[in-house]
Amino acid sequence: MHSPFEGMTAEETFNSHKATLRGLRIRGILITVVLGAAGIWGVERGWMWLYVAGLAGILVTVFLFLRRVAREMEQLQGVLWQDADVAKYRAVLEMGLARTRRRSTRAALELELAFCDYFDGLDGAALERIQGLTFRGRKNTQRLRCFDLEALLFDARGDVARRDEALGRIREMAAQYRPGTKVATAARDIVRSLELGFTPPAQWTEGDARFFREQMVLADKRVNRAGARLRLDAYEAAHGRVEEALRDLRALGEERLVPRYETMRVQLLHRIERQASAA
């Protein structure tokens, strides 16, 4: 599965995304103006039902506009998460950052760039980006993603204390979401994924491994599936199933991976091969 921007250059991707958002904005404005005019005319004519219908129509238009914008942003994120093209995604984000002054938009773009830094193995740059980011709202999922990345980065640098602080903030956010909702489930899975990721695979139980197998099956993003596979390969090797791990790591090398995961794959592959040779 690829993003809608597969095969496009970074500039073509940016222009296509920008044109789509502009079209959505123009249509939204036109519909809102028409509905607003109809509501005002209804008041003048004494037809309050028309005013109420116009107001309801405006609210629905705003809701649908925001929902469509969110979907378009998710499709753009597919350049990274589906196509595993960090360089292209970074270039698109930098074009957007150079063209906006809106604080909330810049913060969102900087967070995306921090993920690019992380997947490029530039942990110091990623940490520097997210340290000054703020997102409004206690339940804002951007805050959740920021804390998730922060925990991963501190772990990679061996800063256990700050890593656990970030994980604690994620647990606090996860407890705030209404049980059973999609975001609550996602937050719960993030917590467990991080907890297991910070634990040596040799200490995992079969239930822990089952969690990552389920994540791999349920994941709708290429990068997430690859991450789950790498963790499972480490688990298989740590529990004596060396040939299975080697076979999957070699197969994974035929797929498109972000630089960080390719480095992890090669390092894990070589370590297991050395262990197998020494046995």
Short mmCIF file of C-alpha atoms in Angstrom, two decimals:
data_model
loop_
_atom_site.label_atom_id
_atom_site.label_comp_id
_atom_site.label_asym_id
_atom_site.label_seq_id
_atom_site.Cartn_x
_atom_site.Cartn_y
_atom_site.Cartn_z
CA MET A 1 0.00 0.00 0.00
CA HIS A 2 1.35 3.40 -1.00
CA SER A 3 0.39 7.03 -0.43
CA PRO A 4 -1.46 8.96 -3.18
CA PHE A 5 1.82 10.83 -3.75
CA GLU A 6 3.89 7.80 -4.69
CA GLY A 7 5.93 8.58 -7.82
CA MET A 8 5.68 12.37 -7.39
CA THR A 9 8.59 14.65 -6.59
CA ALA A 10 8.58 16.59 -3.34
CA GLU A 11 7.55 19.77 -5.15
CA GLU A 12 4.74 18.00 -7.02
CA THR A 13 3.54 16.49 -3.75
CA PHE A 14 3.54 19.85 -1.99
CA ASN A 15 1.71 21.59 -4.87
CA SER A 16 -0.89 18.80 -5.10
CA HIS A 17 -1.54 18.87 -1.36
CA LYS A 18 -1.70 22.68 -1.32
CA ALA A 19 -4.12 22.75 -4.26
CA THR A 20 -6.41 20.23 -2.55
CA LEU A 21 -6.51 22.25 0.67
CA ARG A 22 -7.14 25.46 -1.29
CA GLY A 23 -10.04 23.82 -3.11
CA LEU A 24 -11.55 22.57 0.14
CA ARG A 25 -11.22 26.03 1.69
CA ILE A 26 -12.86 27.78 -1.27
CA ARG A 27 -15.76 25.32 -1.39
CA GLY A 28 -16.25 25.61 2.35
CA ILE A 29 -16.36 29.40 2.20
CA LEU A 30 -18.83 29.43 -0.70
CA ILE A 31 -21.18 26.95 0.97
CA THR A 32 -20.99 28.87 4.26
CA VAL A 33 -21.78 32.17 2.52
CA VAL A 34 -24.79 30.65 0.73
CA LEU A 35 -26.13 29.03 3.90
CA GLY A 36 -25.55 32.21 5.90
CA ALA A 37 -27.37 34.31 3.30
CA ALA A 38 -30.26 31.84 3.31
CA GLY A 39 -30.48 32.05 7.09
CA ILE A 40 -30.53 35.85 7.09
CA TRP A 41 -33.17 35.88 4.35
CA GLY A 42 -35.21 33.43 6.41
CA VAL A 43 -35.11 35.77 9.41
CA GLU A 44 -36.21 38.69 7.25
CA ARG A 45 -39.11 36.64 5.91
CA GLY A 46 -40.02 35.34 9.35
CA TRP A 47 -39.10 31.77 8.41
CA MET A 48 -37.13 30.75 11.47
CA TRP A 49 -36.92 27.16 10.22
CA LEU A 50 -34.78 28.39 7.35
CA TYR A 51 -32.50 30.26 9.75
CA VAL A 52 -32.08 27.14 11.90
CA ALA A 53 -31.48 24.99 8.82
CA GLY A 54 -28.88 27.45 7.55
CA LEU A 55 -27.08 27.53 10.91
CA ALA A 56 -27.11 23.73 11.12
CA GLY A 57 -25.80 23.55 7.56
CA ILE A 58 -22.90 25.85 8.46
CA LEU A 59 -21.98 23.68 11.44
CA VAL A 60 -22.09 20.54 9.30
CA THR A 61 -19.98 22.25 6.62
CA VAL A 62 -17.33 23.20 9.19
CA PHE A 63 -17.32 19.67 10.60
CA LEU A 64 -16.96 18.08 7.16
CA PHE A 65 -14.25 20.57 6.18
CA LEU A 66 -12.15 19.79 9.25
CA ARG A 67 -12.67 16.07 8.76
CA ARG A 68 -11.57 16.26 5.12
CA VAL A 69 -8.52 18.38 6.01
CA ALA A 70 -7.54 15.78 8.62
CA ARG A 71 -7.85 13.05 6.01
CA GLU A 72 -5.71 14.99 3.55
CA MET A 73 -3.05 15.47 6.23
CA GLU A 74 -3.12 11.75 6.95
CA GLN A 75 -2.60 11.04 3.27
CA LEU A 76 0.37 13.40 3.21
CA GLN A 77 1.82 11.62 6.23
CA GLY A 78 1.65 8.49 4.11
CA VAL A 79 4.77 9.71 2.28
CA LEU A 80 6.64 8.78 5.46
CA TRP A 81 4.52 6.07 7.05
CA GLN A 82 3.48 4.21 3.88
CA ASP A 83 6.17 5.03 1.32
CA ALA A 84 8.99 5.15 3.92
CA ASP A 85 10.41 8.11 1.98
CA VAL A 86 11.93 10.25 4.73
CA ALA A 87 13.85 12.56 2.41
CA LYS A 88 10.80 13.42 0.31
CA TYR A 89 8.57 13.95 3.33
CA ARG A 90 11.18 16.19 4.91
CA ALA A 91 11.42 18.29 1.75
CA VAL A 92 7.62 18.70 1.60
CA LEU A 93 7.45 19.72 5.26
CA GLU A 94 10.24 22.26 4.86
CA MET A 95 8.35 23.83 1.93
CA GLY A 96 5.30 24.15 4.14
CA LEU A 97 7.31 25.53 7.06
CA ALA A 98 8.83 28.21 4.84
CA ARG A 99 5.37 29.37 3.77
CA THR A 100 3.49 29.63 7.05
CA ARG A 101 3.72 31.82 10.14
CA ARG A 102 0.79 30.32 12.01
CA ARG A 103 2.12 29.02 15.32
CA SER A 104 -0.04 25.88 15.55
CA THR A 105 0.75 24.90 11.97
CA ARG A 106 4.48 25.44 12.48
CA ALA A 107 4.38 23.32 15.64
CA ALA A 108 2.66 20.48 13.77
CA LEU A 109 5.21 20.67 10.94
CA GLU A 110 8.11 20.73 13.40
CA LEU A 111 6.78 17.59 15.07
CA GLU A 112 6.61 15.84 11.70
CA LEU A 113 10.17 16.96 10.98
CA ALA A 114 11.23 15.56 14.35
CA PHE A 115 9.89 12.17 13.25
CA CYS A 116 11.93 12.55 10.06
CA ASP A 117 15.01 13.26 12.19
CA TYR A 118 14.28 10.19 14.30
CA PHE A 119 13.88 7.87 11.34
CA ASP A 120 17.03 9.33 9.81
CA GLY A 121 18.90 8.52 13.02
CA LEU A 122 19.37 12.20 13.94
CA ASP A 123 18.32 11.86 17.57
CA GLY A 124 19.94 15.08 18.77
CA ALA A 125 18.20 17.12 16.08
CA ALA A 126 14.86 15.47 16.85
CA LEU A 127 15.15 16.21 20.57
CA GLU A 128 16.09 19.81 19.87
CA ARG A 129 12.99 20.23 17.71
CA ILE A 130 10.47 18.84 20.17
CA GLN A 131 11.84 20.45 23.33
CA GLY A 132 10.19 23.77 22.54
CA LEU A 133 6.93 22.44 21.06
CA THR A 134 3.61 23.07 22.79
CA PHE A 135 0.14 21.85 21.81
CA ARG A 136 -3.09 23.13 23.29
CA GLY A 137 -5.48 20.77 25.01
CA ARG A 138 -4.83 18.09 27.64
CA LYS A 139 -6.09 15.38 25.27
CA ASN A 140 -4.47 16.70 22.10
CA THR A 141 -3.16 13.67 20.20
CA GLN A 142 -0.24 15.75 18.96
CA ARG A 143 0.95 15.93 22.58
CA LEU A 144 0.61 12.16 22.77
CA ARG A 145 2.73 11.71 19.66
CA CYS A 146 5.28 14.20 20.95
CA PHE A 147 5.65 12.35 24.27
CA ASP A 148 5.88 9.03 22.40
CA LEU A 149 8.75 10.32 20.28
CA GLU A 150 10.39 11.92 23.30
CA ALA A 151 10.40 8.59 25.17
CA LEU A 152 11.95 6.81 22.18
CA LEU A 153 14.65 9.45 21.83
CA PHE A 154 15.62 9.46 25.51
CA ASP A 155 15.78 5.67 25.44
CA ALA A 156 18.04 5.73 22.40
CA ARG A 157 20.36 8.11 24.26
CA GLY A 158 20.34 5.95 27.38
CA ASP A 159 18.62 8.61 29.52
CA VAL A 160 16.40 6.25 31.50
CA ALA A 161 15.14 8.85 33.98
CA ARG A 162 13.83 11.27 31.35
CA ARG A 163 12.57 8.36 29.24
CA ASP A 164 10.45 7.16 32.15
CA GLU A 165 9.20 10.71 32.76
CA ALA A 166 7.97 10.86 29.17
CA LEU A 167 6.37 7.43 29.52
CA GLY A 168 4.65 8.64 32.68
CA ARG A 169 3.16 11.58 30.80
CA ILE A 170 1.82 9.19 28.16
CA ARG A 171 0.22 7.03 30.86
CA GLU A 172 -1.45 10.14 32.31
CA MET A 173 -2.84 11.10 28.91
CA ALA A 174 -4.02 7.55 28.22
CA ALA A 175 -6.01 7.62 31.47
CA GLN A 176 -7.83 10.78 30.36
CA TYR A 177 -9.39 9.26 27.23
CA ARG A 178 -12.80 7.65 27.39
CA PRO A 179 -12.40 3.85 27.56
CA GLY A 180 -13.28 2.01 24.37
CA THR A 181 -12.62 4.94 22.05
CA LYS A 182 -10.15 4.67 19.19
CA VAL A 183 -7.75 7.18 20.74
CA ALA A 184 -7.90 5.41 24.13
CA THR A 185 -6.99 2.11 22.48
CA ALA A 186 -4.15 3.76 20.54
CA ALA A 187 -2.79 5.39 23.70
CA ARG A 188 -2.95 2.10 25.58
CA ASP A 189 -1.08 0.33 22.77
CA ILE A 190 1.57 3.06 22.73
CA VAL A 191 2.17 2.57 26.45
CA ARG A 192 2.53 -1.20 26.14
CA SER A 193 4.68 -0.95 23.01
CA LEU A 194 7.07 1.42 24.76
CA GLU A 195 7.17 -0.63 27.95
CA LEU A 196 8.10 -3.75 25.99
CA GLY A 197 10.49 -1.81 23.77
CA PHE A 198 12.37 -0.72 26.86
CA THR A 199 12.60 -4.35 28.05
CA PRO A 200 15.15 -6.82 26.59
CA PRO A 201 13.34 -9.28 24.24
CA ALA A 202 14.84 -12.18 26.20
CA GLN A 203 12.58 -11.16 29.11
CA TRP A 204 9.39 -11.07 27.04
CA THR A 205 6.67 -13.65 27.54
CA GLU A 206 4.79 -15.32 24.72
CA GLY A 207 1.93 -12.93 25.52
CA ASP A 208 4.26 -9.98 24.90
CA ALA A 209 5.25 -11.42 21.54
CA ARG A 210 1.60 -12.00 20.72
CA PHE A 211 0.96 -8.30 21.28
CA PHE A 212 3.50 -7.36 18.59
CA ARG A 213 2.15 -10.02 16.23
CA GLU A 214 -1.30 -8.47 16.62
CA GLN A 215 0.16 -5.00 16.10
CA MET A 216 1.88 -6.17 12.94
CA VAL A 217 -1.37 -7.59 11.56
CA LEU A 218 -3.50 -4.61 12.56
CA ALA A 219 -1.00 -1.92 11.51
CA ASP A 220 -2.16 0.01 8.45
CA LYS A 221 1.21 1.72 7.98
CA ARG A 222 4.31 0.16 6.45
CA VAL A 223 6.72 1.75 8.94
CA ASN A 224 4.75 0.46 11.94
CA ARG A 225 4.63 -3.07 10.51
CA ALA A 226 8.38 -3.03 9.92
CA GLY A 227 9.03 -1.87 13.48
CA ALA A 228 6.88 -4.69 14.87
CA ARG A 229 8.67 -7.24 12.69
CA LEU A 230 12.09 -6.10 13.89
CA ARG A 231 11.03 -6.49 17.51
CA LEU A 232 9.58 -9.93 16.85
CA ASP A 233 12.76 -11.02 15.08
CA ALA A 234 14.78 -9.95 18.12
CA TYR A 235 12.37 -11.94 20.31
CA GLU A 236 12.59 -15.07 18.13
CA ALA A 237 16.39 -14.97 18.16
CA ALA A 238 16.51 -14.42 21.93
CA HIS A 239 14.32 -17.49 22.44
CA GLY A 240 16.31 -19.83 20.24
CA ARG A 241 14.41 -19.56 16.97
CA VAL A 242 17.42 -18.22 15.12
CA GLU A 243 16.61 -19.51 11.63
CA GLU A 244 13.14 -17.96 11.73
CA ALA A 245 14.61 -14.61 12.75
CA LEU A 246 17.32 -14.73 10.08
CA ARG A 247 14.84 -15.67 7.38
CA ASP A 248 12.51 -12.80 8.22
CA LEU A 249 15.32 -10.25 8.55
CA ARG A 250 16.61 -11.17 5.10
CA ALA A 251 13.10 -10.95 3.66
CA LEU A 252 12.60 -7.59 5.34
CA GLY A 253 15.72 -6.37 3.54
CA GLU A 254 13.81 -6.69 0.26
CA GLU A 255 11.29 -4.11 1.41
CA ARG A 256 11.56 -0.34 1.58
CA LEU A 257 12.60 0.71 5.06
CA VAL A 258 13.31 4.04 6.71
CA PRO A 259 17.07 4.49 7.38
CA ARG A 260 16.78 3.84 11.14
CA TYR A 261 15.01 0.53 10.63
CA GLU A 262 17.41 -0.56 7.91
CA THR A 263 20.30 0.11 10.28
CA MET A 264 18.52 -1.84 13.02
CA ARG A 265 17.83 -4.71 10.61
CA VAL A 266 21.45 -4.97 9.47
CA GLN A 267 22.82 -4.75 13.00
CA LEU A 268 20.40 -7.38 14.30
CA LEU A 269 21.06 -9.63 11.31
CA HIS A 270 24.83 -9.49 11.77
CA ARG A 271 24.57 -10.06 15.53
CA ILE A 272 22.39 -13.14 15.09
CA GLU A 273 24.64 -14.49 12.32
CA ARG A 274 27.66 -14.13 14.60
CA GLN A 275 25.84 -15.87 17.44
CA ALA A 276 24.77 -18.68 15.10
CA SER A 277 28.35 -19.13 13.83
CA ALA A 278 29.74 -19.23 17.37
CA ALA A 279 27.21 -21.83 18.52
#
